[in-house]
Amino acid sequence: MGLKEIIKPHILGLEPYQPGKPIEELERELGIEDCIKLASNESPIGPSTKALAAVREALDGVHRYPDGASYALRERLSNQLEVDPAQLVFGAGADEILELLAKVLLGPGDEAVFAWPSFAMYPVVVQGMGATSIRVPLTGDLGHDLSEMSAAVTDRTRLIFVCNPNNPTGTSVGAEAFNRFAESLPETVVLAIDEAYYEFVRRSDFPDSLEWIRRRPGTIALRTFSKIFGLAGLRIGYGIADPELAGYLQRARHPFNVSRLAEVAALAALEDVEHADRARATNAEGIDYLCRELGALGVETWPTDANFLLAKAGPDTAVRLLREGIIVRALSGFGMPDHIRISIGLPEENERLVKTLRRLREGSL
Ligand SMILES: *Cc1c(COP(=O)(O)O)cnc(C)c1O
C-alpha cells in the first residue's frame, strides 16, 4: 500500500500555491545580479526603520515564547480601530486567518463562494478542509459580480469571500454595491472581506467593513502587515470580527502563532505613520506613471486600488520579462494568458519595466 492510499482525497486534489520566483533564484539561473521583482505585492520601500529597531531590541528575548494574547498590539489596534480588543484575531499573515475561517466553518459537503480570478489561497484553504469552492466569474470589466455571488449562495454555503480590492485585478467594489450585496446574504453565511490592500485604497466610496461587522455578526475583515507596512517576511496579519466569531477563531488557533518579532515590528510599524505615508505616495506615483507609460505603449491597464496593476501585455510577456531579469506575475494559471500583474516598484524599477516592455514590443529583444 502506498502513502497515496491514506492521504485525504481532497489533499491529493490540491494545486499547491505558486509563489512568485525569488530574486536569488532568477539571478542564479541567469547568472546576473540586478534582477528586480515586481511580482508579490511586497513594499518596494522596505520596512519601517522603527520596526527594524524594535525587532533588533526584541532579539535578545527570543528564548521566551511570545505573548500568546498579543496584548500590546491588541490594545494599540483596538484603540486605533475603535473596536473591542476581543474583536481582534492575529495570525501568521492574513493567510492564517483565512485558514482559521476554513477550519472553523468548513468540512466535506460545505461550500464557500468567491470570485474568480481572485486570491489563489481561497481554493487552497477551502479544498484543504474537504469543502467545495464555488467560483463566480468576474464581470466583463474584471470586478466582482456581486449579484451572481449572492445568487450562488445555497443552504450548503458557509463562507463567502469578497476580495476588496481584488487580487490579481486591483479592481474594487464600492459602498453602494457592497451594501446591497451584504444585505442580501443570509445570517448563516460568514462574510469575509479580504482587505489586504486596505491602506492603499484611493476611492472615496470604499465600503465601511467595520460598520458591517457591527451590523452583521457573521462578518470579518482581514488586514495584514505584509503589504503597506513592508513586513511580509515576518508573517503577521489579523481579522476584525464580532467577539463571538473572533472567539471561535481564537479557539482554533495555535497559542503562539504570531512570533515575538512580528508582534513588536507590527506595533512599531503602526506608530511610523510617515513610513506608511511614504509607501502610499510611492505607490500612487508609480501607478500614475505606469498607467500613462503603458498606455503610450498600447498596453491596456485596469483601474487599481491596490499596490499592483493588471496589464494586458500580450502572451508570454512574463516569460520574456524574466529573461531580462524582471519578475512579474503571469496570470495564465487563471486562464488569462494575455495579462500580467505588476507590483508597483520604486521609480527606477518602474522605469526599467517600461523600457524593457518597449523594447519587447519593438522586437529589439
Ligand atoms: C497578500 C494577501 C493576503 C495575505 O497576505 P499575508 O502575507 O498572509 O498577510 C491576503 N489576501 C490577499 C488578497 C492578498 O493579496
Short mmCIF file of C-alpha atoms in Angstrom, two decimals, residues 107-343:
data_model
loop_
_atom_site.label_atom_id
_atom_site.label_comp_id
_atom_site.label_asym_id
_atom_site.label_seq_id
_atom_site.Cartn_x
_atom_site.Cartn_y
_atom_site.Cartn_z
CA GLY A 107 -15.97 20.41 6.04
CA PRO A 108 -16.98 17.93 3.33
CA GLY A 109 -20.32 18.93 1.80
CA ASP A 110 -19.96 22.62 2.70
CA GLU A 111 -19.49 25.34 0.10
CA ALA A 112 -17.52 28.58 0.02
CA VAL A 113 -18.26 31.20 -2.60
CA PHE A 114 -15.66 33.58 -4.04
CA ALA A 115 -14.96 35.49 -7.24
CA TRP A 116 -12.54 34.13 -9.82
CA PRO A 117 -9.86 35.16 -10.69
CA SER A 118 -9.20 36.20 -7.12
CA PHE A 119 -6.74 35.41 -4.35
CA ALA A 120 -5.26 31.97 -5.02
CA MET A 121 -5.32 30.97 -1.35
CA TYR A 122 -9.13 30.77 -1.24
CA PRO A 123 -9.40 27.43 -3.09
CA VAL A 124 -6.40 26.12 -1.14
CA VAL A 125 -7.98 26.76 2.28
CA VAL A 126 -11.48 25.68 1.19
CA GLN A 127 -10.45 22.45 -0.52
CA GLY A 128 -7.90 21.83 2.22
CA MET A 129 -10.88 21.22 4.53
CA GLY A 130 -12.59 18.95 2.02
CA ALA A 131 -15.22 21.61 1.23
CA THR A 132 -16.26 22.81 -2.22
CA SER A 133 -15.12 26.05 -3.90
CA ILE A 134 -17.83 27.88 -5.82
CA ARG A 135 -16.03 30.27 -8.16
CA VAL A 136 -18.08 33.11 -9.61
CA PRO A 137 -16.50 34.64 -12.72
CA LEU A 138 -15.62 38.35 -12.61
CA THR A 139 -17.68 40.76 -14.69
CA GLY A 140 -16.56 41.93 -18.14
CA ASP A 141 -14.62 44.82 -16.58
CA LEU A 142 -12.96 42.37 -14.18
CA GLY A 143 -14.78 43.39 -10.99
CA HIS A 144 -16.71 41.20 -8.53
CA ASP A 145 -20.08 40.09 -9.87
CA LEU A 146 -21.84 40.57 -6.54
CA SER A 147 -25.33 39.71 -7.73
CA GLU A 148 -24.08 36.40 -9.18
CA MET A 149 -22.16 35.75 -5.96
CA SER A 150 -25.28 36.37 -3.92
CA ALA A 151 -27.23 34.07 -6.28
CA ALA A 152 -24.58 31.35 -5.80
CA VAL A 153 -25.39 31.06 -2.08
CA THR A 154 -27.19 27.80 -1.24
CA ASP A 155 -28.11 26.14 2.03
CA ARG A 156 -24.68 24.49 1.91
CA THR A 157 -22.82 27.84 1.78
CA ARG A 158 -20.96 28.64 4.99
CA LEU A 159 -18.44 31.23 3.85
CA ILE A 160 -18.23 33.92 1.19
CA PHE A 161 -15.06 35.86 0.40
CA VAL A 162 -15.03 39.33 -1.08
CA CYS A 163 -11.50 40.36 -2.00
CA ASN A 164 -11.59 44.15 -1.92
CA PRO A 165 -9.55 45.39 -3.72
CA ASN A 166 -9.34 42.18 -5.72
CA ASN A 167 -6.05 40.41 -6.22
CA PRO A 168 -4.94 39.97 -9.10
CA THR A 169 -7.07 42.59 -10.88
CA GLY A 170 -6.79 45.57 -8.49
CA THR A 171 -10.46 46.40 -9.08
CA SER A 172 -12.55 47.36 -6.06
CA VAL A 173 -16.17 47.23 -5.00
CA GLY A 174 -17.88 50.49 -4.00
CA ALA A 175 -20.07 51.01 -0.96
CA GLU A 176 -23.41 51.08 -2.71
CA ALA A 177 -22.98 47.75 -4.50
CA PHE A 178 -21.35 46.19 -1.45
CA ASN A 179 -24.12 47.26 0.93
CA ARG A 180 -26.80 45.85 -1.32
CA PHE A 181 -24.88 42.58 -1.54
CA ALA A 182 -24.19 42.28 2.21
CA GLU A 183 -27.86 42.93 2.96
CA SER A 184 -28.86 40.11 0.61
CA LEU A 185 -26.84 37.44 2.46
CA PRO A 186 -28.48 35.03 4.89
CA GLU A 187 -27.31 35.29 8.51
CA THR A 188 -26.00 31.74 8.34
CA VAL A 189 -23.19 32.65 5.93
CA VAL A 190 -19.95 34.20 7.18
CA LEU A 191 -18.91 37.16 5.08
CA ALA A 192 -15.12 37.52 4.92
CA ILE A 193 -13.96 40.84 3.48
CA ASP A 194 -10.32 40.49 2.49
CA GLU A 195 -8.82 43.95 2.81
CA ALA A 196 -5.13 43.09 2.43
CA TYR A 197 -4.67 46.31 0.40
CA TYR A 198 -6.97 48.49 2.54
CA GLU A 199 -4.35 51.15 3.28
CA PHE A 200 -3.75 51.79 -0.44
CA VAL A 201 -7.37 52.36 -1.43
CA ARG A 202 -7.94 55.68 -3.18
CA ARG A 203 -11.67 55.59 -3.97
CA SER A 204 -13.73 57.68 -1.56
CA ASP A 205 -16.82 55.43 -1.57
CA PHE A 206 -14.99 52.35 -0.23
CA PRO A 207 -17.29 50.10 1.83
CA ASP A 208 -17.13 50.51 5.61
CA SER A 209 -16.35 46.96 6.72
CA LEU A 210 -16.25 47.90 10.41
CA GLU A 211 -19.81 49.20 10.16
CA TRP A 212 -20.83 45.85 8.66
CA ILE A 213 -19.09 43.99 11.49
CA ARG A 214 -21.24 45.98 13.96
CA ARG A 215 -24.40 45.40 11.96
CA ARG A 216 -23.98 41.80 10.87
CA PRO A 217 -22.45 39.37 13.39
CA GLY A 218 -21.09 36.84 10.89
CA THR A 219 -18.76 39.35 9.25
CA ILE A 220 -14.97 39.55 9.38
CA ALA A 221 -12.48 41.91 7.76
CA LEU A 222 -8.93 40.74 7.10
CA ARG A 223 -5.92 43.04 7.11
CA THR A 224 -2.19 42.49 7.01
CA PHE A 225 1.21 43.95 7.82
CA SER A 226 2.66 42.33 4.69
CA LYS A 227 1.71 44.96 2.17
CA ILE A 228 1.85 48.66 3.05
CA PHE A 229 3.86 48.04 6.23
CA GLY A 230 6.52 46.01 4.42
CA LEU A 231 6.65 43.12 6.91
CA ALA A 232 5.76 40.21 4.60
CA GLY A 233 8.76 38.16 5.74
CA LEU A 234 7.76 38.35 9.41
CA ARG A 235 4.24 36.97 8.80
CA ILE A 236 1.60 38.92 10.67
CA GLY A 237 -1.98 39.81 9.81
CA TYR A 238 -5.29 40.00 11.63
CA GLY A 239 -9.02 39.66 11.46
CA ILE A 240 -11.62 42.06 12.89
CA ALA A 241 -14.93 40.39 13.69
CA ASP A 242 -17.69 40.45 16.25
CA PRO A 243 -16.49 38.97 19.56
CA GLU A 244 -18.38 35.69 19.07
CA LEU A 245 -16.87 34.86 15.68
CA ALA A 246 -13.45 36.12 16.85
CA GLY A 247 -13.78 33.77 19.83
CA TYR A 248 -14.29 30.71 17.63
CA LEU A 249 -11.21 31.60 15.60
CA GLN A 250 -9.23 32.07 18.84
CA ARG A 251 -10.16 28.57 19.95
CA ALA A 252 -8.88 27.10 16.72
CA ARG A 253 -5.56 28.91 16.54
CA HIS A 254 -2.22 27.76 17.88
CA PRO A 255 -1.32 29.54 21.10
CA PHE A 256 1.93 31.05 19.74
CA ASN A 257 1.05 31.55 16.09
CA VAL A 258 2.47 35.08 15.96
CA SER A 259 6.17 35.41 16.76
CA ARG A 260 7.55 37.91 19.24
CA LEU A 261 9.46 39.67 16.48
CA ALA A 262 6.38 40.00 14.30
CA GLU A 263 4.35 41.50 17.13
CA VAL A 264 6.89 44.15 18.09
CA ALA A 265 7.52 45.01 14.44
CA ALA A 266 3.81 45.44 13.77
CA LEU A 267 3.40 47.66 16.81
CA ALA A 268 6.30 49.89 15.76
CA ALA A 269 5.09 49.96 12.15
CA LEU A 270 1.70 51.30 13.27
CA GLU A 271 3.50 54.17 15.03
CA ASP A 272 5.54 55.01 11.94
CA VAL A 273 2.88 56.97 10.11
CA GLU A 274 5.49 58.76 7.99
CA HIS A 275 6.71 55.43 6.57
CA ALA A 276 3.21 54.27 5.63
CA ASP A 277 2.52 57.67 4.04
CA ARG A 278 5.71 57.35 2.00
CA ALA A 279 4.73 53.83 0.88
CA ARG A 280 1.31 55.14 -0.16
CA ALA A 281 2.78 58.11 -2.06
CA THR A 282 5.40 55.95 -3.82
CA ASN A 283 2.61 53.60 -4.85
CA ALA A 284 0.27 56.32 -6.12
CA GLU A 285 3.05 57.92 -8.20
CA GLY A 286 4.06 54.52 -9.55
CA ILE A 287 0.50 53.68 -10.60
CA ASP A 288 0.08 57.01 -12.38
CA TYR A 289 3.44 56.66 -14.12
CA LEU A 290 2.87 53.05 -15.22
CA CYS A 291 -0.68 53.64 -16.43
CA ARG A 292 0.50 56.59 -18.51
CA GLU A 293 3.58 54.87 -19.95
CA LEU A 294 1.91 51.53 -20.60
CA GLY A 295 -0.99 53.36 -22.23
CA ALA A 296 1.50 55.07 -24.54
CA LEU A 297 2.81 51.61 -25.50
CA GLY A 298 -0.72 50.47 -26.29
CA VAL A 299 -0.85 48.17 -23.24
CA GLU A 300 -4.27 48.20 -21.60
CA THR A 301 -4.38 48.58 -17.80
CA TRP A 302 -7.23 48.47 -15.26
CA PRO A 303 -8.05 50.95 -12.52
CA THR A 304 -6.42 49.75 -9.30
CA ASP A 305 -6.91 50.48 -5.61
CA ALA A 306 -4.00 48.26 -4.58
CA ASN A 307 -0.19 48.24 -4.92
CA PHE A 308 -0.23 46.36 -8.22
CA LEU A 309 -1.59 46.79 -11.70
CA LEU A 310 -3.28 44.44 -14.13
CA ALA A 311 -1.93 44.88 -17.66
CA LYS A 312 -2.85 43.21 -20.93
CA ALA A 313 0.67 42.93 -22.23
CA GLY A 314 0.23 40.01 -24.61
CA PRO A 315 1.06 36.28 -24.42
CA ASP A 316 4.37 35.15 -22.91
CA THR A 317 5.23 38.63 -21.64
CA ALA A 318 6.02 37.33 -18.14
CA VAL A 319 8.45 34.73 -19.52
CA ARG A 320 10.11 37.25 -21.82
CA LEU A 321 10.49 39.77 -18.98
CA LEU A 322 12.02 37.02 -16.83
CA ARG A 323 14.81 36.61 -19.42
CA GLU A 324 15.54 40.32 -18.95
CA GLY A 325 15.73 39.92 -15.18
CA ILE A 326 12.28 41.25 -14.33
CA ILE A 327 9.87 39.10 -12.34
CA VAL A 328 6.15 39.91 -12.78
CA ARG A 329 3.20 37.65 -12.16
CA ALA A 330 1.93 35.60 -15.11
CA LEU A 331 -1.83 35.06 -14.98
CA SER A 332 -2.10 32.12 -17.37
CA GLY A 333 -3.00 29.92 -14.38
CA PHE A 334 -6.19 32.00 -14.11
CA GLY A 335 -6.96 31.49 -17.79
CA MET A 336 -5.63 35.00 -18.58
CA PRO A 337 -2.60 34.26 -20.79
CA ASP A 338 -2.53 37.81 -22.20
CA HIS A 339 -2.44 39.52 -18.80
CA ILE A 340 0.24 40.10 -16.20
CA ARG A 341 0.10 41.50 -12.70
CA ILE A 342 2.76 44.11 -11.99
CA SER A 343 3.57 45.06 -8.40
#
